[in-house]
Short mmCIF file of C-alpha atoms and ligand atoms in Angstrom, two decimals:
data_model
loop_
_atom_site.label_atom_id
_atom_site.label_comp_id
_atom_site.label_asym_id
_atom_site.label_seq_id
_atom_site.Cartn_x
_atom_site.Cartn_y
_atom_site.Cartn_z
CA MET B 1446 120.60 107.72 107.54
CA ALA B 1447 118.05 105.77 105.67
CA ARG B 1448 119.21 105.47 102.11
CA HIS B 1449 115.73 105.39 100.70
CA GLY B 1450 114.92 106.80 97.29
CA THR B 1451 112.26 109.01 98.74
CA ILE B 1452 111.07 110.22 102.06
CA LEU B 1453 109.42 107.19 103.47
CA ILE B 1454 107.03 107.32 106.32
CA PRO B 1455 106.31 103.83 107.56
CA MET B 1456 102.65 103.05 108.00
CA THR B 1457 100.98 100.04 109.43
CA ALA B 1458 99.89 97.98 106.50
CA ALA B 1459 97.66 95.01 106.10
CA ALA B 1460 100.34 93.25 104.13
CA GLY B 1461 100.28 90.20 106.34
CA LEU B 1462 102.93 87.57 106.52
CA CYS B 1463 104.35 86.15 103.41
CA ALA B 1464 104.10 82.42 103.76
CA ALA B 1465 104.50 81.06 100.27
CA VAL B 1466 103.54 84.39 98.78
CA LEU B 1467 105.54 85.86 95.97
CA PHE B 1468 106.56 89.44 96.42
CA GLY B 1469 107.93 91.44 93.62
CA THR B 1470 107.31 93.80 90.80
CA ALA B 1471 106.80 93.23 87.13
CA SER B 1472 110.52 93.62 86.53
CA HIS B 1473 111.79 91.15 89.10
CA VAL B 1474 110.09 88.52 91.15
CA LEU B 1475 111.69 87.54 94.40
CA ALA B 1476 111.99 84.15 95.95
CA ALA B 1477 109.19 82.75 98.03
CA CYS B 1478 109.35 83.46 101.74
CA GLN B 1479 109.44 80.66 104.22
CA PRO B 1480 106.70 80.50 106.83
CA PRO B 1481 107.60 82.10 110.19
CA ALA B 1482 107.59 78.62 111.73
CA ALA B 1483 110.86 77.99 109.88
CA PHE B 1484 112.58 80.89 111.70
CA PRO B 1485 114.12 78.92 114.62
CA LYS B 1486 115.80 76.49 112.25
CA TRP B 1487 117.06 79.37 110.11
CA LEU B 1488 118.39 81.10 113.25
CA GLN B 1489 120.36 77.97 114.22
CA GLY B 1490 122.01 78.02 110.81
CA PHE B 1491 122.74 81.74 111.05
CA LYS B 1492 124.41 81.30 114.46
CA GLN B 1493 126.74 78.69 113.00
CA GLN B 1494 127.50 80.99 110.10
CA ALA B 1495 128.31 83.85 112.51
CA VAL B 1496 130.72 81.67 114.48
CA ALA B 1497 132.32 80.58 111.20
CA GLN B 1498 132.78 84.29 110.43
CA GLY B 1499 134.88 84.65 113.57
CA ILE B 1500 132.33 85.98 116.04
CA SER B 1501 132.69 84.33 119.43
CA PRO B 1502 130.07 81.75 120.44
CA ARG B 1503 129.56 83.79 123.62
CA THR B 1504 128.54 86.92 121.69
CA VAL B 1505 126.41 84.93 119.24
CA SER B 1506 124.61 83.28 122.11
CA ALA B 1507 124.16 86.52 124.11
CA ALA B 1508 122.68 88.29 121.08
CA LEU B 1509 120.66 85.60 119.36
CA ASP B 1510 119.54 83.01 121.94
CA GLY B 1511 115.77 83.13 122.23
CA VAL B 1512 115.32 85.73 119.50
CA SER B 1513 111.98 85.26 117.77
CA TYR B 1514 110.51 86.28 114.45
CA ASP B 1515 109.00 89.76 114.66
CA PRO B 1516 105.78 90.31 112.71
CA ALA B 1517 105.86 94.03 113.60
CA THR B 1518 109.17 94.44 111.75
CA ILE B 1519 107.72 92.80 108.68
CA ALA B 1520 104.53 94.87 108.85
CA LYS B 1521 106.60 98.06 108.95
CA ASP B 1522 108.86 96.89 106.15
CA ARG B 1523 105.97 95.92 103.88
CA GLY B 1524 103.96 98.97 104.81
CA GLN B 1525 106.47 101.65 103.92
CA ALA B 1526 104.26 104.13 102.15
CA VAL B 1527 105.69 106.78 99.95
CA PHE B 1528 104.56 110.32 100.54
CA ALA B 1529 105.69 112.95 98.16
CA GLN B 1530 106.31 116.20 99.98
CA SER B 1531 107.44 119.35 98.30
CA PHE B 1532 110.72 120.87 99.41
CA LEU B 1533 108.90 123.78 101.08
CA GLN B 1534 106.48 121.50 102.94
CA PHE B 1535 109.26 119.25 104.18
CA SER B 1536 111.81 121.93 105.01
CA ASN B 1537 109.28 124.16 106.79
CA ARG B 1538 108.25 121.24 108.94
CA MET B 1539 111.74 119.92 109.63
CA VAL B 1540 113.64 123.21 110.00
CA SER B 1541 111.30 124.69 112.59
CA SER B 1542 112.19 127.72 114.67
CA ASN B 1543 112.49 125.35 117.63
CA ARG B 1544 115.02 123.16 115.81
CA LEU B 1545 116.99 126.29 114.86
CA GLN B 1546 117.03 127.46 118.47
CA VAL B 1547 117.93 124.10 119.98
CA GLY B 1548 120.55 123.58 117.29
CA ALA B 1549 122.18 126.92 118.14
CA GLN B 1550 122.15 126.05 121.86
CA LEU B 1551 123.80 122.70 121.19
CA LEU B 1552 126.48 124.32 119.05
CA LYS B 1553 127.31 126.44 122.09
CA LYS B 1554 127.02 123.67 124.62
CA TYR B 1555 129.42 121.40 122.74
CA SER B 1556 131.61 124.14 121.27
CA GLY B 1557 134.78 122.52 122.61
CA THR B 1558 133.83 119.17 121.11
CA PHE B 1559 132.96 120.79 117.77
CA ALA B 1560 136.30 122.62 117.68
CA LYS B 1561 138.14 119.34 118.20
CA ILE B 1562 136.00 117.58 115.62
CA GLN B 1563 136.54 120.35 113.08
CA GLN B 1564 140.29 120.11 113.64
CA GLN B 1565 140.42 116.33 113.39
CA TYR B 1566 137.83 115.61 110.68
CA GLY B 1567 137.26 118.96 108.96
CA VAL B 1568 133.47 118.77 109.31
CA PRO B 1569 131.81 121.92 110.71
CA GLY B 1570 129.50 121.77 113.74
CA PRO B 1571 126.41 123.12 111.92
CA VAL B 1572 126.59 120.27 109.38
CA LEU B 1573 126.60 117.71 112.20
CA VAL B 1574 123.91 119.43 114.26
CA ALA B 1575 121.57 119.57 111.26
CA PHE B 1576 121.81 115.81 110.68
CA TRP B 1577 121.49 115.26 114.43
CA GLY B 1578 118.25 117.25 114.51
CA LEU B 1579 116.72 115.62 111.45
CA GLU B 1580 117.67 112.05 112.34
CA THR B 1581 116.66 111.89 116.02
CA ASP B 1582 115.78 115.36 117.30
CA PHE B 1583 119.28 115.53 118.80
CA GLY B 1584 119.19 112.07 120.33
CA LYS B 1585 115.68 112.28 121.76
CA VAL B 1586 113.84 110.00 119.30
CA MET B 1587 115.95 106.98 118.39
CA GLY B 1588 113.29 104.29 117.94
CA ASN B 1589 112.41 101.51 120.33
CA MET B 1590 112.33 98.24 118.42
CA GLU B 1591 114.86 95.54 119.31
CA SER B 1592 117.47 95.96 116.58
CA ILE B 1593 118.82 92.41 116.72
CA ARG B 1594 115.32 90.95 116.45
CA SER B 1595 114.46 93.28 113.56
CA LEU B 1596 117.69 92.46 111.72
CA ALA B 1597 117.27 88.73 112.25
CA THR B 1598 113.69 88.90 110.98
CA LEU B 1599 114.71 90.86 107.88
CA SER B 1600 117.64 88.47 107.29
CA PHE B 1601 115.23 85.54 107.38
CA ASP B 1602 112.71 87.38 105.19
CA CYS B 1603 112.85 86.87 101.46
CA ARG B 1604 113.16 90.43 100.25
CA ARG B 1605 116.74 91.58 101.05
CA PRO B 1606 118.30 88.70 103.02
CA GLU B 1607 121.92 89.34 101.93
CA LYS B 1608 121.84 92.99 102.90
CA PHE B 1609 120.35 92.38 106.33
CA SER B 1610 122.44 89.28 107.09
CA ALA B 1611 125.53 91.42 106.53
CA GLU B 1612 124.07 94.11 108.80
CA LEU B 1613 123.24 91.53 111.48
CA LEU B 1614 126.81 90.20 111.39
CA ASP B 1615 128.13 93.74 111.80
CA ALA B 1616 125.71 94.32 114.69
CA LEU B 1617 127.21 91.23 116.36
CA ARG B 1618 130.70 92.65 115.75
CA VAL B 1619 129.66 95.92 117.43
CA ILE B 1620 128.51 93.87 120.43
CA GLU B 1621 131.64 91.71 120.39
CA ARG B 1622 133.79 94.84 120.47
CA GLY B 1623 132.04 95.94 123.66
CA ASP B 1624 130.44 99.08 122.24
CA LEU B 1625 126.86 98.12 123.10
CA SER B 1626 125.02 95.20 124.66
CA PRO B 1627 122.37 93.37 122.63
CA ARG B 1628 119.63 94.81 124.85
CA GLU B 1629 120.85 98.36 124.33
CA MET B 1630 120.51 98.10 120.57
CA ARG B 1631 117.13 99.59 119.82
CA GLY B 1632 115.90 101.66 116.93
CA PRO B 1633 113.45 101.87 114.06
CA ALA B 1634 112.45 98.80 112.10
CA HIS B 1635 115.55 98.30 109.98
CA GLY B 1636 118.26 98.01 112.61
CA GLU B 1637 119.43 101.62 112.60
CA VAL B 1638 120.99 102.59 115.92
CA GLY B 1639 121.87 105.67 117.90
CA GLN B 1640 121.74 109.44 117.72
CA PHE B 1641 122.58 109.47 114.00
CA GLN B 1642 120.69 106.28 113.12
CA PHE B 1643 123.73 104.44 111.82
CA GLN B 1644 123.19 101.13 110.14
CA PRO B 1645 125.28 98.46 111.96
CA SER B 1646 127.80 98.35 109.09
CA THR B 1647 128.32 102.11 109.38
CA TYR B 1648 128.57 101.77 113.16
CA TYR B 1649 131.14 99.01 112.91
CA ASN B 1650 133.26 100.76 110.30
CA TYR B 1651 133.09 104.41 111.33
CA ALA B 1652 132.15 104.78 115.02
CA VAL B 1653 134.84 106.37 117.18
CA ASP B 1654 135.28 106.81 120.94
CA PHE B 1655 135.60 110.57 121.34
CA ASP B 1656 134.90 111.00 125.05
CA GLY B 1657 137.74 108.64 125.95
CA ASP B 1658 135.81 106.08 128.03
CA GLY B 1659 137.01 103.23 125.81
CA ARG B 1660 133.61 102.50 124.20
CA ARG B 1661 132.07 103.74 121.01
CA ASP B 1662 128.69 104.60 122.44
CA LEU B 1663 126.46 106.17 119.80
CA ILE B 1664 123.37 105.92 122.00
CA ARG B 1665 124.37 107.78 125.17
CA SER B 1666 127.48 109.75 124.26
CA ALA B 1667 126.95 112.96 122.28
CA PRO B 1668 130.72 113.42 121.68
CA ASP B 1669 131.03 109.83 120.38
CA SER B 1670 127.96 110.33 118.18
CA LEU B 1671 129.07 113.66 116.72
CA ALA B 1672 132.65 112.57 116.05
CA SER B 1673 131.46 109.30 114.51
CA ALA B 1674 129.17 111.18 112.13
CA ALA B 1675 132.09 113.47 111.25
CA ASN B 1676 134.39 110.49 110.74
CA TYR B 1677 131.83 108.91 108.41
CA LEU B 1678 131.28 112.12 106.43
CA ARG B 1679 135.00 112.70 106.08
CA SER B 1680 135.59 109.10 105.06
CA ILE B 1681 133.07 109.30 102.22
CA GLY B 1682 134.66 112.45 100.87
CA TRP B 1683 133.74 115.60 102.82
CA GLN B 1684 136.15 118.36 101.85
CA PRO B 1685 137.18 120.61 104.77
CA ASN B 1686 136.71 124.37 104.47
CA GLN B 1687 134.50 124.05 101.40
CA PRO B 1688 130.87 125.14 101.09
CA TRP B 1689 128.06 122.64 100.58
CA LEU B 1690 125.08 124.78 99.58
CA GLU B 1691 124.13 128.42 99.07
CA GLN B 1692 120.80 130.02 98.33
CA VAL B 1693 120.77 132.11 95.17
CA ARG B 1694 118.44 134.22 93.13
CA VAL B 1695 117.71 133.26 89.55
CA PRO B 1696 116.71 135.64 86.75
CA ALA B 1697 113.54 135.29 84.65
CA ASP B 1698 115.46 133.55 81.91
CA LEU B 1699 118.13 130.92 82.14
CA PRO B 1700 119.17 127.80 80.25
CA TRP B 1701 116.83 125.93 82.63
CA ASP B 1702 117.79 122.56 81.20
CA GLN B 1703 121.21 123.03 82.83
CA ALA B 1704 119.68 123.29 86.30
CA ASP B 1705 119.99 119.81 87.78
CA VAL B 1706 121.82 118.30 90.71
CA THR B 1707 123.63 115.93 88.33
CA ILE B 1708 124.89 118.69 86.00
CA LYS B 1709 128.09 120.43 87.17
CA ARG B 1710 129.04 123.85 85.83
CA PRO B 1711 131.72 126.33 86.84
CA ARG B 1712 130.31 129.08 89.06
CA LEU B 1713 131.24 131.51 86.27
CA PHE B 1714 128.56 129.91 84.06
CA TRP B 1715 125.79 130.91 86.47
CA ALA B 1716 127.32 134.32 87.13
CA LYS B 1717 127.27 135.05 83.40
CA HIS B 1718 123.61 134.10 83.19
CA GLY B 1719 122.65 136.51 85.94
CA VAL B 1720 122.38 134.20 88.95
CA THR B 1721 123.25 136.19 92.09
CA TYR B 1722 123.36 135.77 95.83
CA LEU B 1723 120.07 136.46 97.62
CA ASN B 1724 121.08 140.02 98.40
CA GLY B 1725 121.82 140.70 94.75
CA GLN B 1726 125.60 140.46 95.09
CA PRO B 1727 127.22 138.85 92.04
CA LEU B 1728 128.63 135.34 92.25
CA PRO B 1729 132.41 135.01 91.91
CA GLY B 1730 133.27 134.37 88.28
CA ASP B 1731 135.47 131.38 89.01
CA ASN B 1732 135.73 127.72 88.05
CA VAL B 1733 134.44 126.22 91.30
CA SER B 1734 132.19 123.28 90.38
CA THR B 1735 128.53 123.90 91.13
CA SER B 1736 125.06 122.68 90.29
CA LEU B 1737 121.96 124.86 90.20
CA VAL B 1738 119.19 123.03 92.00
CA LEU B 1739 115.56 124.14 91.76
CA PRO B 1740 113.56 121.72 93.93
CA MET B 1741 110.27 123.43 93.01
CA GLY B 1742 111.09 124.60 89.52
CA ARG B 1743 112.22 127.95 88.17
CA ASN B 1744 109.80 129.99 90.35
CA GLY B 1745 110.69 128.30 93.63
CA PRO B 1746 113.71 128.42 95.96
CA ALA B 1747 117.07 128.17 94.18
CA PHE B 1748 120.34 126.74 95.43
CA LEU B 1749 123.89 126.34 94.24
CA THR B 1750 125.27 123.04 95.41
CA TYR B 1751 128.97 122.29 95.76
CA PRO B 1752 130.92 118.99 95.69
CA ASN B 1753 130.28 118.55 99.43
CA PHE B 1754 126.58 118.32 98.66
CA ASP B 1755 127.26 114.88 97.13
CA ILE B 1756 128.01 113.75 100.68
CA TYR B 1757 124.44 114.62 101.64
CA THR B 1758 122.94 112.52 98.87
CA GLU B 1759 125.23 109.69 99.94
CA TRP B 1760 123.83 109.97 103.48
CA ASN B 1761 120.27 109.88 102.17
CA ASN B 1762 119.55 109.77 98.47
CA SER B 1763 116.31 111.73 98.72
CA LEU B 1764 117.00 115.12 97.15
CA VAL B 1765 114.37 116.80 99.33
CA TYR B 1766 115.92 115.38 102.52
CA SER B 1767 119.44 116.28 101.38
CA LEU B 1768 118.52 119.87 100.47
CA THR B 1769 116.71 120.26 103.78
CA ALA B 1770 119.65 118.96 105.84
CA ALA B 1771 122.08 121.11 103.87
CA TYR B 1772 119.89 124.22 104.11
CA TYR B 1773 119.38 123.67 107.87
CA ALA B 1774 123.16 123.50 108.29
CA THR B 1775 123.60 126.81 106.44
CA ARG B 1776 121.05 128.44 108.75
CA LEU B 1777 122.93 127.19 111.82
CA ALA B 1778 126.07 128.62 110.22
CA GLY B 1779 124.44 132.04 109.86
CA ALA B 1780 122.80 132.09 106.43
CA PRO B 1781 119.56 134.04 105.94
CA PRO B 1782 116.10 132.40 106.05
CA LEU B 1783 114.67 130.64 103.05
CA ALA B 1784 113.76 132.83 100.10
CA LYS B 1785 110.75 131.35 98.37
CA GLY B 1786 111.82 132.35 94.87
CA ASN B 1787 110.26 134.35 92.08
CA GLY B 1788 106.63 133.38 92.45
CA PRO B 1789 104.10 131.09 94.00
CA VAL B 1790 104.52 127.47 92.99
CA ALA B 1791 101.48 125.25 92.59
CA VAL B 1792 102.30 121.79 93.84
CA LEU B 1793 100.64 118.94 91.99
CA SER B 1794 99.06 116.19 94.02
CA ALA B 1795 100.76 112.80 94.12
CA ALA B 1796 97.94 111.49 91.89
CA GLU B 1797 98.58 114.21 89.29
CA THR B 1798 102.31 113.58 89.40
CA LYS B 1799 101.63 109.89 88.99
CA GLU B 1800 99.47 110.64 85.95
CA ILE B 1801 102.32 112.66 84.43
CA GLN B 1802 104.61 109.69 85.05
CA GLN B 1803 102.10 107.33 83.43
CA LEU B 1804 101.68 109.57 80.39
CA LEU B 1805 105.44 109.92 80.02
CA ALA B 1806 105.90 106.16 80.37
CA LYS B 1807 103.28 105.65 77.63
CA ARG B 1808 105.43 107.85 75.41
CA GLY B 1809 108.32 105.50 75.98
CA PHE B 1810 110.21 107.37 78.73
CA ASP B 1811 111.81 105.55 81.61
CA VAL B 1812 110.41 107.45 84.61
CA GLY B 1813 111.57 104.98 87.25
CA LYS B 1814 108.91 103.80 89.65
CA ILE B 1815 105.48 105.33 88.98
CA ASP B 1816 104.84 106.46 92.53
CA GLY B 1817 104.03 110.17 92.41
CA VAL B 1818 107.55 111.05 93.52
CA VAL B 1819 109.79 112.90 91.11
CA GLY B 1820 113.21 111.25 91.01
CA ALA B 1821 116.07 111.67 88.56
CA ALA B 1822 114.48 109.56 85.79
CA THR B 1823 111.17 111.44 85.96
CA ARG B 1824 113.03 114.77 85.95
CA ASN B 1825 114.88 113.76 82.78
CA ALA B 1826 111.66 112.70 81.06
CA ILE B 1827 109.88 115.93 82.05
CA ARG B 1828 112.82 118.03 80.86
CA ALA B 1829 112.88 116.32 77.46
CA THR B 1830 109.13 116.82 77.09
CA GLN B 1831 109.32 120.49 78.11
CA ILE B 1832 111.99 121.03 75.48
CA LYS B 1833 109.80 119.35 72.88
CA TYR B 1834 106.84 121.57 73.84
CA GLY B 1835 108.99 124.72 73.93
CA MET B 1836 108.30 125.19 77.65
CA PRO B 1837 110.96 126.38 80.15
CA ALA B 1838 112.82 123.12 80.75
CA ASP B 1839 113.21 123.19 84.52
CA ALA B 1840 112.12 119.55 84.92
CA TYR B 1841 109.36 120.54 87.36
CA PRO B 1842 105.90 119.00 86.85
CA THR B 1843 103.14 121.57 86.38
CA ALA B 1844 99.42 121.64 85.60
CA GLU B 1845 100.25 123.02 82.16
CA LEU B 1846 102.51 120.08 81.40
CA LEU B 1847 99.84 117.67 82.59
CA SER B 1848 97.13 119.20 80.41
CA ARG B 1849 99.38 119.15 77.35
CA LEU B 1850 100.27 115.52 77.97
CA ARG B 1851 96.59 114.66 78.45
CA ALA B 1852 95.74 116.41 75.18
CA GLY B 1853 98.30 114.12 73.60
CA ARG B 1854 100.01 116.80 71.60
CA1 CA P 981 132.96 106.73 124.41
#
């Protein structure tokens, strides 16, 4: 559950260590890092702080004695490269026929567990299995870096020390509680742990023991992992017996500027404008709150999202990831395969998208980070420009928009 703004694929980078180097962007410059040689002294101070926070000296010592600075963690953190992937690219890759098959098998295998979870937390099995598949291939790929070492290194590092110090303290609390030993805690570079890649704070606050062995074991126990994910989802607002996402068909004309994940409309609004289910059946003309989401513009796949979809963007604030996880869950729950939409969609390269962002920024729009990834700010700027040009305002970047921006009209 990486709460990144975009789908991030870590790459090895030549960023090097940051002794006395300033890292930052034009808008905010961060404090200078200390050289790695200062790590042991920092660690001594952190241990005292942990004991002062009520963690036993025994746990602090078991987890942190002999822990060293990890250059590999820093290289991964600095090297996070952003790759823009279209919804179809990402969802086709992630929701493979194999993942659909294995997901269906696991729903059967753990049907008793899922029934109990549904009863206790109100979260359906397919929703959990979809996250399970996307996060770790159902517990098969959980990462192999030492979480405590990664968290200590990132706490010492100058970029987000408060965030990671808090996570490290919660990791110690998870150990203190007897859920996991320090050696068992392994994962990707930012301290995420277990079959659902919980951050330590999520682990500490939401993990439950569902198989009754007295430990909350999110590494080896599937029932503990599934129920913990359900407990977390329910705690952040999942509404039982409510939909999260449905594929729909959109007509040739719509008030496209209303199609955005942040704009809520009663389902009646879309029904009136001719949005239907995939099979052509009309939508109910009721007041259920929905958003029309077009991840690839008006010619691409179309979805209605429901209030439960907000829980997906809380899990991971990438819209492409969230739509993929939500769509995967609908497939496991019996929905038909993806309908590509009304026509082929040309996907701009990251460089072209970046150029659109630069041209919009030059015109005074806030487009967020100029990185070739279309987030909420870029969508808003594109929509406003489409309206100005009299183009269908679906907030999707196209070659036509780029050429008009280049022409400066
Ligand atoms: Ca257990």
